[in-house]
Coordinates of N, CA and C in Angstrom, one line a residue:
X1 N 4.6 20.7 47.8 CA 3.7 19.9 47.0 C 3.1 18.8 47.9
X2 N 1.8 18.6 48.1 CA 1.0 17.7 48.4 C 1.5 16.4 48.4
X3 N 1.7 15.4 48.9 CA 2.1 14.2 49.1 C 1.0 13.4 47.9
X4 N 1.2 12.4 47.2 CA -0.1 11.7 46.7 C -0.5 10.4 47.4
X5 N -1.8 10.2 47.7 CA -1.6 9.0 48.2 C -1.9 7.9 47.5
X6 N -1.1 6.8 48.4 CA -1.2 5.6 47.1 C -1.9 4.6 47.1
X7 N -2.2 4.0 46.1 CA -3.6 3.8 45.5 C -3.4 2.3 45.1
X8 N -4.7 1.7 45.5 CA -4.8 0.0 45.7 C -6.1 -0.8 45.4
X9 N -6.2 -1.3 44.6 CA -6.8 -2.4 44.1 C -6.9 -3.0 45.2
X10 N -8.3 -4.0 45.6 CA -8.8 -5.1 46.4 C -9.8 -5.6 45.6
X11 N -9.0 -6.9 45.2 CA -9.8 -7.9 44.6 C -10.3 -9.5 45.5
X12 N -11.9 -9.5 45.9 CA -12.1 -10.1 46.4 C -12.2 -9.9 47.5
X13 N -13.6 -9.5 48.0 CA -13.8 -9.2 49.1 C -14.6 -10.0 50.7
X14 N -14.1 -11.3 50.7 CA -14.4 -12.1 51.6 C -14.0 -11.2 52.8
X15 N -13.6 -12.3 54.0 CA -13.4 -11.6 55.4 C -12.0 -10.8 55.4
X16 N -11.3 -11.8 54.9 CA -9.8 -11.1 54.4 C -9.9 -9.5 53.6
X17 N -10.5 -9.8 52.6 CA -10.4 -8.6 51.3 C -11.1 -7.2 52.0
X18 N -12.2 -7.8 52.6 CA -13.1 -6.9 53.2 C -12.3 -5.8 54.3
X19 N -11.5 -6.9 55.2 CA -11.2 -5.8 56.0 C -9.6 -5.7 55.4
X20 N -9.3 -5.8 54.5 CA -7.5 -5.0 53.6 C -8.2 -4.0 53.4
X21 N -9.1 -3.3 52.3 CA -10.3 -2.7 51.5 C -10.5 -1.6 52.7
X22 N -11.3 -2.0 54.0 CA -11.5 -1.3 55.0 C -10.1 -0.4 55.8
X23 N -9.3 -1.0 55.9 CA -8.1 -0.8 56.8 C -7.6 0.0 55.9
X24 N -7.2 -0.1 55.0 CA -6.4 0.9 53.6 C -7.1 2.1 53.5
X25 N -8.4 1.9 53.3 CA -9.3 3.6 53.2 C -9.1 4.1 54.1
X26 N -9.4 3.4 55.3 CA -9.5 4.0 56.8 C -7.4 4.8 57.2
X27 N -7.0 4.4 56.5 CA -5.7 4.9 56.8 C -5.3 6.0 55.7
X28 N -6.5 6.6 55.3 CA -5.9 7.4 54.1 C -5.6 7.0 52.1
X29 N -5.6 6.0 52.2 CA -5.3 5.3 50.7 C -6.9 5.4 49.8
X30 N -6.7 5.5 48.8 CA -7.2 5.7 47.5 C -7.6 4.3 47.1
X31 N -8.6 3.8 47.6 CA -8.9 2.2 47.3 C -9.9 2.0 46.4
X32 N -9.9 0.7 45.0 CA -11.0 0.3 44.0 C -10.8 -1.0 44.7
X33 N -12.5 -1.5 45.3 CA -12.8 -2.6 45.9 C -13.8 -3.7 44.9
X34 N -13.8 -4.3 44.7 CA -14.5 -5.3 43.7 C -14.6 -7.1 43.8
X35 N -15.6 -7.0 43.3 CA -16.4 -8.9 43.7 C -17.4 -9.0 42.9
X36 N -17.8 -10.0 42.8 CA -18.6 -10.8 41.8 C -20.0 -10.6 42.7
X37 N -19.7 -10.6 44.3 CA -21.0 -10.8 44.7 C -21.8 -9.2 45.2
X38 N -22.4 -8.8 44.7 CA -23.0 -7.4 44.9 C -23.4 -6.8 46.4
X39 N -23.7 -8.5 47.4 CA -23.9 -7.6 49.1 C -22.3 -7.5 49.3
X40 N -21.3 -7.9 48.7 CA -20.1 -8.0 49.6 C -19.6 -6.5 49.4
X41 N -19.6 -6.1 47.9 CA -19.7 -4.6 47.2 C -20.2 -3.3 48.0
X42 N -21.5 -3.6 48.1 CA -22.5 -2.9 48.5 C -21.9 -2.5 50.3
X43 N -21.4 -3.7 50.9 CA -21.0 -3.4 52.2 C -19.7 -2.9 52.5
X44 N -18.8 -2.8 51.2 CA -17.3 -2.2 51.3 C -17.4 -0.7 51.1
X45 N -18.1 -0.3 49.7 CA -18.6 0.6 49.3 C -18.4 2.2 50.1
X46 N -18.9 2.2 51.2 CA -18.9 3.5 52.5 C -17.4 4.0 52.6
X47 N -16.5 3.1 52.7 CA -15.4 2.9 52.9 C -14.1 3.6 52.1
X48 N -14.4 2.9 50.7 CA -13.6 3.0 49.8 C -13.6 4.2 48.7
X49 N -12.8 4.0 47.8 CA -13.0 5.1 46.7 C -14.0 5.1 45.3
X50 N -14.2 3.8 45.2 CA -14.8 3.2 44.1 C -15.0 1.9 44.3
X51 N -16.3 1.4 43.8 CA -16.6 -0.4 44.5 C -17.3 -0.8 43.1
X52 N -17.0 -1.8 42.6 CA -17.5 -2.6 41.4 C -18.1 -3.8 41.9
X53 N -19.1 -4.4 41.1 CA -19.9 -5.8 41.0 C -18.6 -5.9 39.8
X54 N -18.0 -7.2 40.0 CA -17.3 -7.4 38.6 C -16.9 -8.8 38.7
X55 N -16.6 -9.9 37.0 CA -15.9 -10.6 37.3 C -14.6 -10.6 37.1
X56 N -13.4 -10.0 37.7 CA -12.0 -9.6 37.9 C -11.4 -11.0 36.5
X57 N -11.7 -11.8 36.7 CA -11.3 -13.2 34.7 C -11.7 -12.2 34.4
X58 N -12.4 -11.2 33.6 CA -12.3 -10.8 32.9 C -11.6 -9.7 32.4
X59 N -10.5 -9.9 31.6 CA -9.5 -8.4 31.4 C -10.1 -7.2 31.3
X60 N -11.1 -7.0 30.0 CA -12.3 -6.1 30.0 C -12.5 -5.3 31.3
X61 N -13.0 -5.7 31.8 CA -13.7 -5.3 33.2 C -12.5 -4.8 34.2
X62 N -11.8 -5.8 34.5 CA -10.5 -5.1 35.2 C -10.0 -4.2 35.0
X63 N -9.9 -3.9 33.7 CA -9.3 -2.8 33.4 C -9.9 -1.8 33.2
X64 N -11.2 -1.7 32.9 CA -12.5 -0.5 33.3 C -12.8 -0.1 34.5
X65 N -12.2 -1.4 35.3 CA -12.4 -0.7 36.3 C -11.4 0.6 36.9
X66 N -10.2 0.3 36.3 CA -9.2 1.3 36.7 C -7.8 0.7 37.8
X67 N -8.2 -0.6 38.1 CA -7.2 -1.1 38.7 C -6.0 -1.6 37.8
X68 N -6.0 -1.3 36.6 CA -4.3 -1.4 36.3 C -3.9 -0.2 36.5
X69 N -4.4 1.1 37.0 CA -3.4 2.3 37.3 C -3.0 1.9 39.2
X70 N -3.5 1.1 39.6 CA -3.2 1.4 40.7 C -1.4 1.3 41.4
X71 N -1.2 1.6 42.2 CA -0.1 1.4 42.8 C 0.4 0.0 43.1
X72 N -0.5 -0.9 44.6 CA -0.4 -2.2 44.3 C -2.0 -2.8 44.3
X73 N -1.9 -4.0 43.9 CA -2.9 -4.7 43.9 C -3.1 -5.6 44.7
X74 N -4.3 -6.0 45.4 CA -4.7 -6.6 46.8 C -5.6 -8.1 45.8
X75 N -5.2 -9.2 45.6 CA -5.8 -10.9 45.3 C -6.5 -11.1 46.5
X76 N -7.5 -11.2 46.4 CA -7.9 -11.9 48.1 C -9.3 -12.7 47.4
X77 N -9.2 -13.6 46.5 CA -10.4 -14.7 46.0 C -9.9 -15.9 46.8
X78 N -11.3 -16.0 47.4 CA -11.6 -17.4 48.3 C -10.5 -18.7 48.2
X79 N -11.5 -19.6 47.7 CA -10.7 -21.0 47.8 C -10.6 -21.4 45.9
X80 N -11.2 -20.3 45.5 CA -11.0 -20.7 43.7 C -9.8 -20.0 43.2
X81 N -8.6 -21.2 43.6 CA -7.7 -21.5 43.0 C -7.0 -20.9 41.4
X82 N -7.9 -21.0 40.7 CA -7.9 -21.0 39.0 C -8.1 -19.7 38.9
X83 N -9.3 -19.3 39.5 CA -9.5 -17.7 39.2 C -8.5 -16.5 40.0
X84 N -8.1 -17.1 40.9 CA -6.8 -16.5 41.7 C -5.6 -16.1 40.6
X85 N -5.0 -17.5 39.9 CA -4.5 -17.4 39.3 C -4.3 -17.1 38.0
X86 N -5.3 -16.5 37.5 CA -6.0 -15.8 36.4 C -5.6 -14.5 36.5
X87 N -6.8 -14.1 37.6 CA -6.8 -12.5 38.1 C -5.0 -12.2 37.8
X88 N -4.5 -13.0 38.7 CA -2.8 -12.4 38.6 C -2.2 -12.2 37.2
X89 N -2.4 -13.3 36.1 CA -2.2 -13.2 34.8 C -2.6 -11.9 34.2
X90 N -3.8 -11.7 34.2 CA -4.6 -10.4 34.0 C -4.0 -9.1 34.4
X91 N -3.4 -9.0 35.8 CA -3.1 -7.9 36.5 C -1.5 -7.7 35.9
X92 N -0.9 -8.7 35.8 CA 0.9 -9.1 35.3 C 0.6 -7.8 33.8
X93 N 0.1 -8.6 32.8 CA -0.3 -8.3 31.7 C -1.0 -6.7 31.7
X94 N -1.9 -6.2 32.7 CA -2.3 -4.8 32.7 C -0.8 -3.5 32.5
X95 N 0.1 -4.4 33.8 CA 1.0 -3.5 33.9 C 0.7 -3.3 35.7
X96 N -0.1 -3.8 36.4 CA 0.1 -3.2 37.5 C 1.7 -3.3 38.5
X97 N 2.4 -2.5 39.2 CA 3.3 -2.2 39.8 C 3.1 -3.5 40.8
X98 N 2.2 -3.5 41.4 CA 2.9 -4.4 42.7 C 1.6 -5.4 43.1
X99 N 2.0 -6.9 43.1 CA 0.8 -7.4 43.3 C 1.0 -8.3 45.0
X100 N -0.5 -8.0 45.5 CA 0.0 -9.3 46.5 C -1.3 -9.9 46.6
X101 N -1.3 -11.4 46.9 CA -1.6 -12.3 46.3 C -1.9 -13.1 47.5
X102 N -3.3 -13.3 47.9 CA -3.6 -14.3 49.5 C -3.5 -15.8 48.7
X103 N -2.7 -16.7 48.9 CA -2.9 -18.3 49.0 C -3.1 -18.8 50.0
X104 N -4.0 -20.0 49.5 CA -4.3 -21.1 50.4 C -3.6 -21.9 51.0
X105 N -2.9 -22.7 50.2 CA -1.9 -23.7 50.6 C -0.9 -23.4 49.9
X106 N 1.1 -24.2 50.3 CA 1.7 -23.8 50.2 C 1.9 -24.3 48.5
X107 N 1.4 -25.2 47.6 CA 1.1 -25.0 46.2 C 0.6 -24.0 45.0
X108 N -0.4 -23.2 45.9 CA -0.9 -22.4 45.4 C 0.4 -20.7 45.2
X109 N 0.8 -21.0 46.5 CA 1.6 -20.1 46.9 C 2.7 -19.9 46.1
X110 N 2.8 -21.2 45.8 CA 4.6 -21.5 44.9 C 4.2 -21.0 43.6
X111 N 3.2 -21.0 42.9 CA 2.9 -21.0 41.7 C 2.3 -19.3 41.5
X112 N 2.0 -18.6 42.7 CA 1.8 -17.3 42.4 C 3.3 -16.6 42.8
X113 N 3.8 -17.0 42.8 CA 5.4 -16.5 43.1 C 6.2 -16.9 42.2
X114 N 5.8 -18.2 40.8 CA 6.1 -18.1 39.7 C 5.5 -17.4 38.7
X115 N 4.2 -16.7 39.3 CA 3.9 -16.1 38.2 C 4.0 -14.3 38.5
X116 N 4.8 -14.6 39.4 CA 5.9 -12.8 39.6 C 5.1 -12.1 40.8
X117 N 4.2 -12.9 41.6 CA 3.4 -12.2 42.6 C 4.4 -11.4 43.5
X118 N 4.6 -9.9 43.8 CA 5.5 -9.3 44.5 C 5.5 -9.9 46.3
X119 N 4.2 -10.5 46.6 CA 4.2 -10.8 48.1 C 2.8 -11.8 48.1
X120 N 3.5 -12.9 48.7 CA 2.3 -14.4 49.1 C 1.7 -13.8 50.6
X121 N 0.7 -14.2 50.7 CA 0.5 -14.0 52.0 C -0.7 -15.4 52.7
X122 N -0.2 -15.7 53.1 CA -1.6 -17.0 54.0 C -1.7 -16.3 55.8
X123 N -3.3 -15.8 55.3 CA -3.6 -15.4 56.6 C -3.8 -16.3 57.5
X124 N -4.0 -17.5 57.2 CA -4.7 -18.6 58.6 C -3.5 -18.9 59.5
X125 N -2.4 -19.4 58.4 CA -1.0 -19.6 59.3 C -0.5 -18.6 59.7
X126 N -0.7 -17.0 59.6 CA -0.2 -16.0 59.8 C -0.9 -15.7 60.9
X127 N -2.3 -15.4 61.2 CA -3.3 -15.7 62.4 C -2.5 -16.3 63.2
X128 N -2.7 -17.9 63.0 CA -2.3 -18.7 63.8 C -0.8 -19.1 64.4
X129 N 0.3 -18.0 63.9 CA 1.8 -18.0 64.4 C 1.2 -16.9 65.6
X130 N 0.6 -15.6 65.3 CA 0.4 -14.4 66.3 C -0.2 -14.9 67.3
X131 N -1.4 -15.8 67.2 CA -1.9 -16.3 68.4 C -1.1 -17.0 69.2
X132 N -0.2 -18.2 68.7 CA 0.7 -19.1 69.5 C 1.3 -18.0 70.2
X133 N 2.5 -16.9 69.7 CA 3.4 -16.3 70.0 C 2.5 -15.7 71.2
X134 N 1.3 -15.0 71.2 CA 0.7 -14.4 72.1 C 0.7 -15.4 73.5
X135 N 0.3 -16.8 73.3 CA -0.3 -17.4 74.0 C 0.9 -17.5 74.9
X136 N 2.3 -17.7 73.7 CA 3.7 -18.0 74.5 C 3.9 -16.8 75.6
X137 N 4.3 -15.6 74.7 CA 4.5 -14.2 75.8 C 3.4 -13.9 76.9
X138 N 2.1 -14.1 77.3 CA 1.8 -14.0 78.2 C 1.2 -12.5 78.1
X139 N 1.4 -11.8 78.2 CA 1.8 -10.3 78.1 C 1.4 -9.4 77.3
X140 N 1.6 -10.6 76.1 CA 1.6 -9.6 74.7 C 0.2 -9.3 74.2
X141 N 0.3 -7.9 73.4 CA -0.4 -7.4 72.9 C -0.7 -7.4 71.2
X142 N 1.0 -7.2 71.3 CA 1.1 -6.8 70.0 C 1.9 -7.2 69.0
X143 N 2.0 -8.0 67.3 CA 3.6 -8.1 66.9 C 3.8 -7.9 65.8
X144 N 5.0 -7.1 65.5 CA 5.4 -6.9 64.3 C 6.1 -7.3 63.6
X145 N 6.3 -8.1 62.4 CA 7.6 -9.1 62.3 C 8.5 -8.4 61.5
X146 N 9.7 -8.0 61.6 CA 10.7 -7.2 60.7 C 11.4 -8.1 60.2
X147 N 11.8 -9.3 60.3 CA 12.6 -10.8 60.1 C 12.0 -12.1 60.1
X148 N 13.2 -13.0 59.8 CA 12.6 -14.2 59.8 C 12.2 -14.8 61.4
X149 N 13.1 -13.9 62.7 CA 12.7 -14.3 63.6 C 12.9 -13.3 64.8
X150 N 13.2 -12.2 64.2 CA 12.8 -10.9 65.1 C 11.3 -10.2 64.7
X151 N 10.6 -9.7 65.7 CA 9.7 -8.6 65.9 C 9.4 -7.6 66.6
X152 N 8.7 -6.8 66.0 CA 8.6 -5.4 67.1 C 7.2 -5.9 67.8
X153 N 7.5 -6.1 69.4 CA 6.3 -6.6 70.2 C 5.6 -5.6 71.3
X154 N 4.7 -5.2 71.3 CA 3.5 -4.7 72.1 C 3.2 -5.2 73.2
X155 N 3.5 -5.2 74.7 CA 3.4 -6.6 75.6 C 3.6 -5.5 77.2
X156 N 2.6 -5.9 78.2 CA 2.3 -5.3 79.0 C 3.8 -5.5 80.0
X157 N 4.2 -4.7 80.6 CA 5.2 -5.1 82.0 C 4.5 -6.1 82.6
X158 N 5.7 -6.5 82.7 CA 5.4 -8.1 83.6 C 5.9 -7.6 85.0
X159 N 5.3 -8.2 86.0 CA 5.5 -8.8 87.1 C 6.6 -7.8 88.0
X160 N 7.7 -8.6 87.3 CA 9.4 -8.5 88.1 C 9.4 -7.4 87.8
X161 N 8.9 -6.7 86.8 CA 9.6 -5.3 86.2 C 9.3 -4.4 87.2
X162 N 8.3 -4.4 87.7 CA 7.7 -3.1 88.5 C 8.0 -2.6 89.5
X163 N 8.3 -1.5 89.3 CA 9.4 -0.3 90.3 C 10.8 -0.3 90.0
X164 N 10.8 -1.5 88.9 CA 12.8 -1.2 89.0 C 13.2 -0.2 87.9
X165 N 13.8 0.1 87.6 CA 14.7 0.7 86.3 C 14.9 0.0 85.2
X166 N 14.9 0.4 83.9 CA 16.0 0.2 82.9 C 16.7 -0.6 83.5
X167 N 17.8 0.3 83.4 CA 19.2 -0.8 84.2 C 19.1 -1.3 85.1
X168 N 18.4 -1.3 86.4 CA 18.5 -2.5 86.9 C 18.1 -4.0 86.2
X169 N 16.8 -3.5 85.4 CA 16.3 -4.8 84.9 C 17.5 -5.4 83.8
X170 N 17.9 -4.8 82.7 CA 19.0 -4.8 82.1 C 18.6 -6.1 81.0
X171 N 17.7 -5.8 80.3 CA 16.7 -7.0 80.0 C 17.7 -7.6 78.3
X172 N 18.3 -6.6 78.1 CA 19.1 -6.3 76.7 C 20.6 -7.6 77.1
X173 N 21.3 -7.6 78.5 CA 22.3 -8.5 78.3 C 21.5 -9.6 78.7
X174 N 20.3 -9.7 79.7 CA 19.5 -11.1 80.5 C 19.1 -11.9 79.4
X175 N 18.2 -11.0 78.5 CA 17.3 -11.7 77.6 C 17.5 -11.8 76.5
X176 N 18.4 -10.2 75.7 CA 19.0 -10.2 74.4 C 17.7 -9.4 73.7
X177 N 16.8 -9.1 74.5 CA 15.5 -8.0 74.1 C 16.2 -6.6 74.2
X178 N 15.4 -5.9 73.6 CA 15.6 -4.3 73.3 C 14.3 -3.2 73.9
X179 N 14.2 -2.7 74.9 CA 13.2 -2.0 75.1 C 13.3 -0.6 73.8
X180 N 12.3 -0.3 73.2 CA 12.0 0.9 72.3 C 11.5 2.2 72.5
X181 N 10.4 1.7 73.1 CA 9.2 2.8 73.9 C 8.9 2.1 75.1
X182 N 8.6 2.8 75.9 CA 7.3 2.6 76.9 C 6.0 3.8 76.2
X183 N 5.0 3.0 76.8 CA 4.0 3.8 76.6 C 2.9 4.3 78.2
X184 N 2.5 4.9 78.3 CA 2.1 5.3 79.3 C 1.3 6.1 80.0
X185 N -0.1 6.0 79.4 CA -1.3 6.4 79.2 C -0.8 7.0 77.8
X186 N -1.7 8.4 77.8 CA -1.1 9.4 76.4 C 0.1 9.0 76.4
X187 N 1.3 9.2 77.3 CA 2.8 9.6 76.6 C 3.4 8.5 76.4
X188 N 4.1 8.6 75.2 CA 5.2 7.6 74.2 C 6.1 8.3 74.8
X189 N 7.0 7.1 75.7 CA 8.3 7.3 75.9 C 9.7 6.6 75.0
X190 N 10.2 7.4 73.8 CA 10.7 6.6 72.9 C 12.1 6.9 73.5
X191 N 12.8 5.5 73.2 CA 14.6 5.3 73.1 C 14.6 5.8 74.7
X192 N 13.7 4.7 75.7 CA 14.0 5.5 77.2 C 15.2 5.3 77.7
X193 N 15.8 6.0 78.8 CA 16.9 6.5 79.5 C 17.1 5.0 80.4
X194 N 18.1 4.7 80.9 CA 18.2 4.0 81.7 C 17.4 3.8 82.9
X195 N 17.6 4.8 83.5 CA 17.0 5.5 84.5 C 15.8 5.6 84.8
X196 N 14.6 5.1 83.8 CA 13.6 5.5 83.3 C 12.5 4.0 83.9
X197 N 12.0 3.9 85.7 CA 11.5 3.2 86.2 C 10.2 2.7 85.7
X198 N 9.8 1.4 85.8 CA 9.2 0.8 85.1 C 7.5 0.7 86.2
X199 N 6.6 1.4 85.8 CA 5.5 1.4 86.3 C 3.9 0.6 85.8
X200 N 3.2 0.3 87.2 CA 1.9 -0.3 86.9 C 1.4 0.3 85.5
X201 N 1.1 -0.7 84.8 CA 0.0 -0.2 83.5 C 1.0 0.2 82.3
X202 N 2.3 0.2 82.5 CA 3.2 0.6 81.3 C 2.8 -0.6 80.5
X203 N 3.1 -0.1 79.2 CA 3.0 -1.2 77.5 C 4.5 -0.9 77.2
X204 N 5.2 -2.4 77.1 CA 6.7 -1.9 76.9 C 6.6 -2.3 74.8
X205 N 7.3 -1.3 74.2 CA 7.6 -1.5 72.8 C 9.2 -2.3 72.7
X206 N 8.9 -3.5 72.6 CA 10.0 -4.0 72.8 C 10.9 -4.7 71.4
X207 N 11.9 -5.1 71.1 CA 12.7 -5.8 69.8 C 13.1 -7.0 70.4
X208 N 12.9 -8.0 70.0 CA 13.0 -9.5 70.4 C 12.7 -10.9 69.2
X209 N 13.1 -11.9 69.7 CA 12.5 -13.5 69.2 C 11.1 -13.5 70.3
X210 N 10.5 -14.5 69.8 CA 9.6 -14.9 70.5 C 10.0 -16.4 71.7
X211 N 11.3 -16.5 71.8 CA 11.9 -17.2 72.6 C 12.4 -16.5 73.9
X212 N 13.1 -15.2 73.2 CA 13.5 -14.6 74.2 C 12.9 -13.7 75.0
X213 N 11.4 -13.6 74.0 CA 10.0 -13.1 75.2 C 9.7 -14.1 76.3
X214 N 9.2 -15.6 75.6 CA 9.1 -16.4 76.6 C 9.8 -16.3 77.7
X215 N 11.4 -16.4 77.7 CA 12.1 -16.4 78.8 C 11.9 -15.4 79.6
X216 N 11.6 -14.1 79.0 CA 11.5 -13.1 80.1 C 10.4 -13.4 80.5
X217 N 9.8 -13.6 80.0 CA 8.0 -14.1 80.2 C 8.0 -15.0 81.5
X218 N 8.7 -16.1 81.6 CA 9.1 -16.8 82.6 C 9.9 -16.8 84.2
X219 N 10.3 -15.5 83.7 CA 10.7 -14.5 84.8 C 9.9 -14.2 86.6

């Protein structure tokens, strides 16, 4: 039997909503994109499964549009506060499964997480942690946060690394990092071998703090 794919509401389609909306179709997902403002509509539209001019305050409408079947639901209204917190009332009340919810500040935040939002999200500080951490590693490409202070990181070989081994480098007792992959033009080299010498142009897939990147980073 066919897998089904799962299916997502995006409300609010600023720079944030726009590219959730984009990124989610483009990955396969079943997306209903909607805003009040009709060029923002009209430019999501290509992308998605279904795109509405709508005002989401309104239950009516929301729910014509078909986003209370969805799987989860994507909040992403600007800096209006009230209507943010509406839309969620609305969506609680539809019955939708899983909501997440972009806040501004960390008041906004507190009070959509009293009103049962499955996930807060503030892009600007979330931006602006990936940038620092980039700026810190040097190296880095890429990060994935699995914890409050581990991530899966994307980060070119540094320097020292090159020509030695796995084990010689031994970066797991030095640094307390985890190599995962190397990558290597086309080839993913997953869970490498000790033995497995570390060359120009490799991307190491690494498990770390962003401290204990620094330090190797420092290296």
């Amino acid at each position: 039997m066919k897998k089904k794919n799962r299916t997502f509401g995006v409300i609010g389609l600023g720079r944030f909503g726009y590219h959730v909306a984009r990124t989610l179709a483009q990955g396969g997902a079943e997306v209903i994109a909607c805003d009040v403002d009709e060029e923002k509509v009209r430019e999501v539209s290509e992308y998605v499964s279904l795109a509405y001019v709508l005002d989401a305050t309104d239950a009516k409408a929301l729910k014509e549009s078909g986003i209370a079947n969805v799987d989860t639901a994507v909040v992403s209204v600007g800096e209006n506060i009230e209507a943010s917190i509406l839309i969620v009332v609305q969506l609680k009340e539809l019955g939708v499964k899983e909501i997440v919810a972009k806040a501004v500040n960390p008041l906004h935040g507190k009070v959509l997480e009293k009103l049962g939002v499955d996930r807060v999200v503030y892009p600007e500080k979330e931006m602006a942690i990936r940038v620092a951490h980039s700026l810190l590693a040097g190296e880095f490409i890429e990060e994935i946060p699995i914890g409050e202070k581990h991530s899966v990181f994307e980060l070119k070989a540094f320097d020292f690394m090159l020509g030695k081994t796995l084990r010689e480098l031994d970066v797991r007792r030095r640094f307390g990092v985890s190599v995962l992959a190397i990558k290597r033009g086309e080839n993913l080299i997953v869970n490498p071998m000790g033995d497995e010498k570390i060359l120009p142009g490799d991307i190491l897939v690494v498990l770390g703090t962003t401290e204990q990147l620094s330090t190797m980073a420092s290296q």
